[in-house]
Structure formats: structure tokens, C-alpha cells
Short mmCIF file of C-alpha atoms in Angstrom, two decimals:
data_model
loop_
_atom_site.label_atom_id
_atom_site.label_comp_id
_atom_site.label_asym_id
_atom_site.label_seq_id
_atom_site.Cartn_x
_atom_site.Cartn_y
_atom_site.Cartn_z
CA UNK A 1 230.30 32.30 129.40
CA UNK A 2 227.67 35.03 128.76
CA UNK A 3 228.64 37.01 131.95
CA UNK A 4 231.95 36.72 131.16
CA UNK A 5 231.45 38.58 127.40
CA UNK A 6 229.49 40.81 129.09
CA UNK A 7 232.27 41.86 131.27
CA UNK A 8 234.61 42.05 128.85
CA UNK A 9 232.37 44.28 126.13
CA UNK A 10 232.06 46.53 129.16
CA UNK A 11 235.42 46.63 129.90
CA UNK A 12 236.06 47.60 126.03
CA UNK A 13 233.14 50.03 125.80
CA UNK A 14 234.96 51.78 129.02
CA UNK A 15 238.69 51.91 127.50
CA UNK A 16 236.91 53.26 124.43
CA UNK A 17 235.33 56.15 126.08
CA UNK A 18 238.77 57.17 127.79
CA UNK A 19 240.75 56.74 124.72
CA UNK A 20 238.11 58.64 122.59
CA UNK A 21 237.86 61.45 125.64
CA UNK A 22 241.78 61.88 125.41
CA UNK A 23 241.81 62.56 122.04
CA UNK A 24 239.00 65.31 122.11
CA UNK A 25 240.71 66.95 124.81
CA UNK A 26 243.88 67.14 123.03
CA UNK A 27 242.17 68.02 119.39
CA UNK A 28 239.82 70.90 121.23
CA UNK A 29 243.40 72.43 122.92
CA UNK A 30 244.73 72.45 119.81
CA UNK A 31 241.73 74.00 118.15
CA UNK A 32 241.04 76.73 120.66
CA UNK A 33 244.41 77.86 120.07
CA UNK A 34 245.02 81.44 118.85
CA UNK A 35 246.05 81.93 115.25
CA UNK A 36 247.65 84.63 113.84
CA UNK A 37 246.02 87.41 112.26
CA UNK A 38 246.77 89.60 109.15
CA UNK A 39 245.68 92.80 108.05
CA UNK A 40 244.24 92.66 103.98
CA UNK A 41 245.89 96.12 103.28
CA UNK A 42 244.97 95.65 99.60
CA UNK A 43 241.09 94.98 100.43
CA UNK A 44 241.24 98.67 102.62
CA UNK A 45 242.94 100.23 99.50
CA UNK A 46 240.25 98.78 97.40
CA UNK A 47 237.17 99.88 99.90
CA UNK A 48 239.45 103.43 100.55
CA UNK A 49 239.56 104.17 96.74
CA UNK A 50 235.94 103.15 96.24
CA UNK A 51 234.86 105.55 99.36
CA UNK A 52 237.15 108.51 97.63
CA UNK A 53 236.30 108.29 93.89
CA UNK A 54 232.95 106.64 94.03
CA UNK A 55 234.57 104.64 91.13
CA UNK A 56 233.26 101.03 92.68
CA UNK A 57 232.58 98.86 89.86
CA UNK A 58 234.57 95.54 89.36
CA UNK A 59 236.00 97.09 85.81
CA UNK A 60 237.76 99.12 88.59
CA UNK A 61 241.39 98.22 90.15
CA UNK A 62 243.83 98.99 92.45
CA UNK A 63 247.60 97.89 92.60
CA UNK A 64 250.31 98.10 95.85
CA UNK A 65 253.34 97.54 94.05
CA UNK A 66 254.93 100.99 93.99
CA UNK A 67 254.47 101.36 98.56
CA UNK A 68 257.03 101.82 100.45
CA UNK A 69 258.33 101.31 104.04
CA UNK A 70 259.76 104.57 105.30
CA UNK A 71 260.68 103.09 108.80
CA UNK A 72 259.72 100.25 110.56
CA UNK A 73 260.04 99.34 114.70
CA UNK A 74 259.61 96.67 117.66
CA UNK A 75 259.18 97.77 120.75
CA UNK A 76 258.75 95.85 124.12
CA UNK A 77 254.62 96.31 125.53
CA UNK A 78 255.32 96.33 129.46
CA UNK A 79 257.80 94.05 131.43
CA UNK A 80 258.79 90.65 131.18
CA UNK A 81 256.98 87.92 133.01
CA UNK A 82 259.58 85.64 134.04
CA UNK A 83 259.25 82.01 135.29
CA UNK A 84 262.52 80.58 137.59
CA UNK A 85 263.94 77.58 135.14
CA UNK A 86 267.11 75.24 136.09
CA UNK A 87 269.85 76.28 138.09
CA UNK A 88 273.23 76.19 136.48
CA UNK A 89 276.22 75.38 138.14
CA UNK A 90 278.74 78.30 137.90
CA UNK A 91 281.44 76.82 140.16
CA UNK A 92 282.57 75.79 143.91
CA UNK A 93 284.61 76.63 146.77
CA UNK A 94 286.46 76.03 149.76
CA UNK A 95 287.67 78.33 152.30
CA UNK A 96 289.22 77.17 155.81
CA UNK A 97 290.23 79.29 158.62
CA UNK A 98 292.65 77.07 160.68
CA UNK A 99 293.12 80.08 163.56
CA UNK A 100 291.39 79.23 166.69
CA UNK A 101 290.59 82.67 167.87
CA UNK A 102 289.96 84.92 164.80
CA UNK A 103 287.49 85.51 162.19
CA UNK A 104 288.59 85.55 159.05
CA UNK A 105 286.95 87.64 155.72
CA UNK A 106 288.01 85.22 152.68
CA UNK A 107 287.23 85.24 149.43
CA UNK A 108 286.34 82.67 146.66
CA UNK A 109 287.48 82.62 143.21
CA UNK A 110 285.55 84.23 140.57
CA UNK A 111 283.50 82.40 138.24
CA UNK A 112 282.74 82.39 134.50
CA UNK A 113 280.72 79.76 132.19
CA UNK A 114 279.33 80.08 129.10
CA UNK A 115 275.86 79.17 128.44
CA UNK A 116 273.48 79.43 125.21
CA UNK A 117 270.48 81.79 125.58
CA UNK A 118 267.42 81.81 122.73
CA UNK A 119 265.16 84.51 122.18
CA UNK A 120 262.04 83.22 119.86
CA UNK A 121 259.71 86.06 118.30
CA UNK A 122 256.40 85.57 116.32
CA UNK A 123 253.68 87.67 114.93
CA UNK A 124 250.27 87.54 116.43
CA UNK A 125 248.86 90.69 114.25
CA UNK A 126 250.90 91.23 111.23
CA UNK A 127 250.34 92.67 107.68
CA UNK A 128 249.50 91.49 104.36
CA UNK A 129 249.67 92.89 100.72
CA UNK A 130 249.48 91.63 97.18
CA UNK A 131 252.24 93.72 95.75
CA UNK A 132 255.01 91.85 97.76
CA UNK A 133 255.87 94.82 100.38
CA UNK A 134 256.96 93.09 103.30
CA UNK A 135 258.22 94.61 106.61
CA UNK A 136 260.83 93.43 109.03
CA UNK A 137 262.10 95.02 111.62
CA UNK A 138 264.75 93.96 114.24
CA UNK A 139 264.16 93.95 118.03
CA UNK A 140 267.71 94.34 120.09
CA UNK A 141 267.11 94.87 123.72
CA UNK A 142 268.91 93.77 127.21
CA UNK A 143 266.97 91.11 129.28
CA UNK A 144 267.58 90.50 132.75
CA UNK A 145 270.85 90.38 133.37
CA UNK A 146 271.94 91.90 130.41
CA UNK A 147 271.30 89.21 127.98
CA UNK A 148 271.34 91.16 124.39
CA UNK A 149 268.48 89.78 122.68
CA UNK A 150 268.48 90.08 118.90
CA UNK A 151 265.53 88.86 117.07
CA UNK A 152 263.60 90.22 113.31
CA UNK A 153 259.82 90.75 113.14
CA UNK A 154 258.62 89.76 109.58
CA UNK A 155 255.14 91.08 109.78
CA UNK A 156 253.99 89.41 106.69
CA UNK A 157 255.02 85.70 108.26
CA UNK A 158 253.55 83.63 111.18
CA UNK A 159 256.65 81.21 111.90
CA UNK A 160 258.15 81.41 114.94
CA UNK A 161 262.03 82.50 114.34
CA UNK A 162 264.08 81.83 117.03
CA UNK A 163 267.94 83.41 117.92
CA UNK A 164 270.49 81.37 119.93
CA UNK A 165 273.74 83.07 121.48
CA UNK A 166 276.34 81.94 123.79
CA UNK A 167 276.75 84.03 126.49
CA UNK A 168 279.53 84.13 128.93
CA UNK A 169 278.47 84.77 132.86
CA UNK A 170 280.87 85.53 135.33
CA UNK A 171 279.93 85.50 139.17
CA UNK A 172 281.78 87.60 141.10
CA UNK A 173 283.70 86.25 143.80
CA UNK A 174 282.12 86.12 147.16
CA UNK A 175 284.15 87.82 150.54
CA UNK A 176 283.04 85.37 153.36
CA UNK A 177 283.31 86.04 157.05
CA UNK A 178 284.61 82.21 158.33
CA UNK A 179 284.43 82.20 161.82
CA UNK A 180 287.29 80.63 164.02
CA UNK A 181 288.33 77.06 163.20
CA UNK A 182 285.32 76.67 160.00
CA UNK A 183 285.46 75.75 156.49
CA UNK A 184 282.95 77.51 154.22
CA UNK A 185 281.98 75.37 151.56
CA UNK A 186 280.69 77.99 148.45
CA UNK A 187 278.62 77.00 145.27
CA UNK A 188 277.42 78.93 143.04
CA UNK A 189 274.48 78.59 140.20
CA UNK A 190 272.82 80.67 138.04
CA UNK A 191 268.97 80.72 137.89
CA UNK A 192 267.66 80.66 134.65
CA UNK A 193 264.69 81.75 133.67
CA UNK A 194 261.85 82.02 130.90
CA UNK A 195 260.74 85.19 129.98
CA UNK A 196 257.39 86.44 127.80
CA UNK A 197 255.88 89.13 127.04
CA UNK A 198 254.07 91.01 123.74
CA UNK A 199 256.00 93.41 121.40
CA UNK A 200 254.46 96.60 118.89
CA UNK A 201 254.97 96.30 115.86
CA UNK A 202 254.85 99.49 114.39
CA UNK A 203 255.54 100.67 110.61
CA UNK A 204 255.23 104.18 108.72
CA UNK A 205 254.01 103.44 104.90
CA UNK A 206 254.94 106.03 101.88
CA UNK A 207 254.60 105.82 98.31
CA UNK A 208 251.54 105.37 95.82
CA UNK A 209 248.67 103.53 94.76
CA UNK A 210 248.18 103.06 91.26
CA UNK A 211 244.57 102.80 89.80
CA UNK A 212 242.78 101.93 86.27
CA UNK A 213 239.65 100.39 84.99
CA UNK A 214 240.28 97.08 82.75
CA UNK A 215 238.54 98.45 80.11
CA UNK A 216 240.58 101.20 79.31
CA UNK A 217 244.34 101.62 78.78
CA UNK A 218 246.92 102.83 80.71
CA UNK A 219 246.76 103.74 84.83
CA UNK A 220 246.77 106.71 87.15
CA UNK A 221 248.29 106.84 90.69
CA UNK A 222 248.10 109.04 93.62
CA UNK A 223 250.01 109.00 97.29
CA UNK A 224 248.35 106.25 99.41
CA UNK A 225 248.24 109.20 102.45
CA UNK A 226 246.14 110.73 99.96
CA UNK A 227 244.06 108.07 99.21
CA UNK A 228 243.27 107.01 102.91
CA UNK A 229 242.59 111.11 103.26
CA UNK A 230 240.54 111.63 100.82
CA UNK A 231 237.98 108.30 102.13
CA UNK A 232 238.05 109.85 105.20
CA UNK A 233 236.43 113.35 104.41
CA UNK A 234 233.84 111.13 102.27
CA UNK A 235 232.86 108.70 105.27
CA UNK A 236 235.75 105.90 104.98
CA UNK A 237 236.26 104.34 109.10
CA UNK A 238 239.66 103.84 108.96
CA UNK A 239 241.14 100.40 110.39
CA UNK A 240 242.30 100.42 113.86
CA UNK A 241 245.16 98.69 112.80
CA UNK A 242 246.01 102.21 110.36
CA UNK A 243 246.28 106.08 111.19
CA UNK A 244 247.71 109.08 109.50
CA UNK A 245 251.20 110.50 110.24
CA UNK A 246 249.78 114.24 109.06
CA UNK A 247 252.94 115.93 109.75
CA UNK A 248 255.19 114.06 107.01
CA UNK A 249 251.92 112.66 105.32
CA UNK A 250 252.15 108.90 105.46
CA UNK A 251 250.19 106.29 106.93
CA UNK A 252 251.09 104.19 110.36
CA UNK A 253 250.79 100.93 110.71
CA UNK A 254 250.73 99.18 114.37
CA UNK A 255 250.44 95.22 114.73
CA UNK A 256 251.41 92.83 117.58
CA UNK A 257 253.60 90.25 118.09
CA UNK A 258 254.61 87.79 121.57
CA UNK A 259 258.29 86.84 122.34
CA UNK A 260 260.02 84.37 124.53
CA UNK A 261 263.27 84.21 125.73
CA UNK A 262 265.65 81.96 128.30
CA UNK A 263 268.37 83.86 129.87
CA UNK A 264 270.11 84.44 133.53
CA UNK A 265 269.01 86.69 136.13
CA UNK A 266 271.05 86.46 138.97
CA UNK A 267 273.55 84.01 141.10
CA UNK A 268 272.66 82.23 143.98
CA UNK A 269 274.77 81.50 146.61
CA UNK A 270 275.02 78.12 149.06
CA UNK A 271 277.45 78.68 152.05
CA UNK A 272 277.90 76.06 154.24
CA UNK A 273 280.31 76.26 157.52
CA UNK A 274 281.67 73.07 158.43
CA UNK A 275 283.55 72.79 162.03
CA UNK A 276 286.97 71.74 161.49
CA UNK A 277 286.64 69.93 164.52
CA UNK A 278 283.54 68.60 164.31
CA UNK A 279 282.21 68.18 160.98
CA UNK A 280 279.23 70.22 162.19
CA UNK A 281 277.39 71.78 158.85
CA UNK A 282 275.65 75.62 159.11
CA UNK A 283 273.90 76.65 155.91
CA UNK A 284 273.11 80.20 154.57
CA UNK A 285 271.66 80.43 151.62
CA UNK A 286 271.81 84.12 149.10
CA UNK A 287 271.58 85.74 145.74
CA UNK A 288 273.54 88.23 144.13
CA UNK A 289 272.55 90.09 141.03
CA UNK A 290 273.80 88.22 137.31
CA UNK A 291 276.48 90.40 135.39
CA UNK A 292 277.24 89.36 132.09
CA UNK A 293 280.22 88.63 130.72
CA UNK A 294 282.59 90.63 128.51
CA UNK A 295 281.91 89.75 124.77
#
């Protein structure tokens, strides 16, 4: 009997350990994941105005609410990486050439199905301010095929917002060379795939900061380009994630955001020549590039 609960507090000690190991590895992966960052654009106003008037005391305040977005932009940082997903089935064919002597060029219907494509943006470095300026900014570009992606940057949020769109495809239809007394058998999928990449986010900022001391009424305010110029020729290190735009005198804002999408690429194509006589099967296998379809 001893042995025997000896055994089985091993055995328990042993399931523990797994168990226990399983959830650390799944609570570290979670943990060592990356977590979106925002710029404190109120906190460099604050430091910026302290650096330019030397006015640094706490009676001392600063206020965002009259900025403005002049223009805002996403743009694509390199090319896709794309991963091959399912293969959709597009459609099928037969083709028989009864002659016994000549070749025949034949073609197969054309092919069109609609299928839903998502394109899923979020905001790695984004932008935050008290005085409840936020920017957006919408991303439309053509993926693969020609998938239109349409998604919005909110640089202030961190949720991941996602766009879904039917899309029709139409394969094109395929001339094949059936050789005397063969059936070509044709199918045709589309290979979809997962694409990723990174995005700029990039924003031009206008307007003024207004200024006071809590001890004394009333407030002044001056352009933020101003402001942010003014720290500068005192000693102010301006954040890498702002510059000046001297030429129209505003600031620039640049911040990052990732982006996945699923979409088509292209059409493959299975052939398969079956003797008529026979029932002897020859396969060729090719792709042809995606086109989408007409909207």
C-alpha cells in the first residue's frame, strides 16, 4: 500500500509540473507580446514651453485644445509578405477531341466567383493628446491582384479595425491544345493568400498652444511651430517621433502602424488528358495571373 501512494503522489507531482509548465508558456507568450505605443504630445508641449520661456513652475500650464490637423496620410513601408492560404475553387471543365488524327486548340468557359476579402489595420506607434485632437486617416491601395483595400488609421486608438468586401474574380478561360482522341479535364482555383506588412503614419499639425499660470487670470497663446522653434534655439531635443515642416511652418508627425489582409493572387490551373480510348490520365499543372472582377 505504501509503494502504491508513492506511485501515485509521483504520478500527481508529474501531471502538476506539465500542467503548471503549459500555463507559463502560454502566460510568458502573451506577456512578451508587443503593445502599442503612444506619443504624450501634451507632456513635449509642456517640457517645449518650459525649454522656450523658462516659465517651469507647476503654477504654469499649457492647453492643446485649439491644434489642428492640416493633413493626415498612410502609406505602405515596403512590400507585402504574403503567405499561400486555401485554394478556392473557381470552376471546371471538359473538353474532348473525338478526331483521330488532329490536334485540337479548345477553350474552357470563363469563370467568375465571388469571394469576401478583409483587410485589418492597427496602430503600433500612434499619438496621444489631452485636448481631444485625434487623427485618422484612410489607407486605399490595390493588393495583389487588385484587391482594393480600404481601411482608417485612428492614431489615437489601439483596436484592431478590420474591413470586409466581396470581391468578384473572374478566371479567364483557358485555350488548350487536346491532342488526337483526349479529353482535357480543366479546374481551376484561386490561391489565396495572407498578406502583412507595416504602414507610416504620417500627420502635419497647425494651430496654437494656449498658456497661463493658475494664479493669474486670463491666457496667452502662440503657434505650436513656434513653440517647438523657439525650444529648439534654447536646447529643446525634439522627439523623433516630431520635426518641423519650415516651409509652411507646422510640425510633422510620423507614427507606425502593421496591417493584414486576405485576398487572391493568381489562378491555378489542373489539366488532365484522359485517352478516350483508354482512360489513360496525363497531368499538367499551371498558374495564370488573378484579374479582378468588374465592380
Amino acid at each position: 500500500m505504501k509503494h502504491s501512494r508513492t506511485r501515485l503522489f509521483k504520478v500527481l507531482i508529474a501531471f502538476i509540473l506539465i500542467v503548471s509548465g503549459g500555463l507559463t508558456g502560454s502566460m510568458s507568450s502573451k506577456a512578451f507580446a508587443a503593445e502599442p505605443t503612444f506619443f504624450d504630445f501634451d507632456a513635449a508641449v509642456k517640457e517645449a514651453f518650459c525649454k522656450a520661456t523658462d516659465k517651469c513652475e507647476s503654477t504654469y500650464y499649457t492647453k492643446t485644445d485649439s491644434l489642428k490637423v492640416e493633413t493626415s496620410n498612410v502609406k505602405f513601408i515596403g512590400e507585402p509578405k504574403e503567405t499561400n492560404q486555401d485554394l478556392l475553387f473557381m470552376g471546371d471543365a471538359e473538353l474532348s477531341n473525338s478526331d483521330s488524327k488532329v490536334t485540337q486548340n479548345l477553350n474552357s468557359d470563363a469563370f467568375s466567383q465571388q469571394y469576401q476579402d478583409t483587410f485589418s489595420s492597427t496602430v503600433t506607434e500612434g499619438w496621444k493628446v489631452g485636448g481631444g485632437l485625434d487623427i485618422t486617416a484612410q489607407l486605399s491601395k490595390a493588393l495583389g491582384l487588385g484587391f482594393n483595400a480600404n481601411g482608417e488609421y485612428s492614431f489615437s486608438k489601439s483596436e484592431t479595425q478590420t474591413y470586409a468586401k466581396w470581391t468578384t474574380y473572374n478566371s479567364p478561360a483557358q485555350n488548350i491544345k487536346v491532342p488526337p482522341r483526349k479529353k482535357a479535364i480543366v479546374k481551376v482555383n484561386l490561391q489565396r493568400v495572407k498578406g502583412t506588412g507595416e504602414a507610416s503614419l504620417d500627420a502635419t499639425i497647425g494651430g496654437n498652444v494656449q498658456y497661463g499660470n493658475t494664479i493669474e487670470a486670463g491666457f496667452d497663446e502662440m503657434p505650436v511651430y513656434d513653440l517647438f522653434k523657439d525650444a529648439v534655439s534654447k536646447g529643446y531635443q525634439m522627439p523623433p517621433q516630431l520635426s518641423f515642416d519650415d516651409q509652411n511652418k507646422k510640425l510633422l508627425f510620423k507614427g507606425k502602424g502593421t496591417w493584414e489582409a486576405d485576398y487572391g493572387t493568381k489562378y491555378l490551373v489542373d489539366t488532365k488528358l484522359e485517352d478516350l480510348d483508354t482512360g489513360k490520365v496525363e497531368t499538367k499543372k499551371y498558374s495564370v495571373p488573378a484579374e479582378e472582377g468588374k465592380k
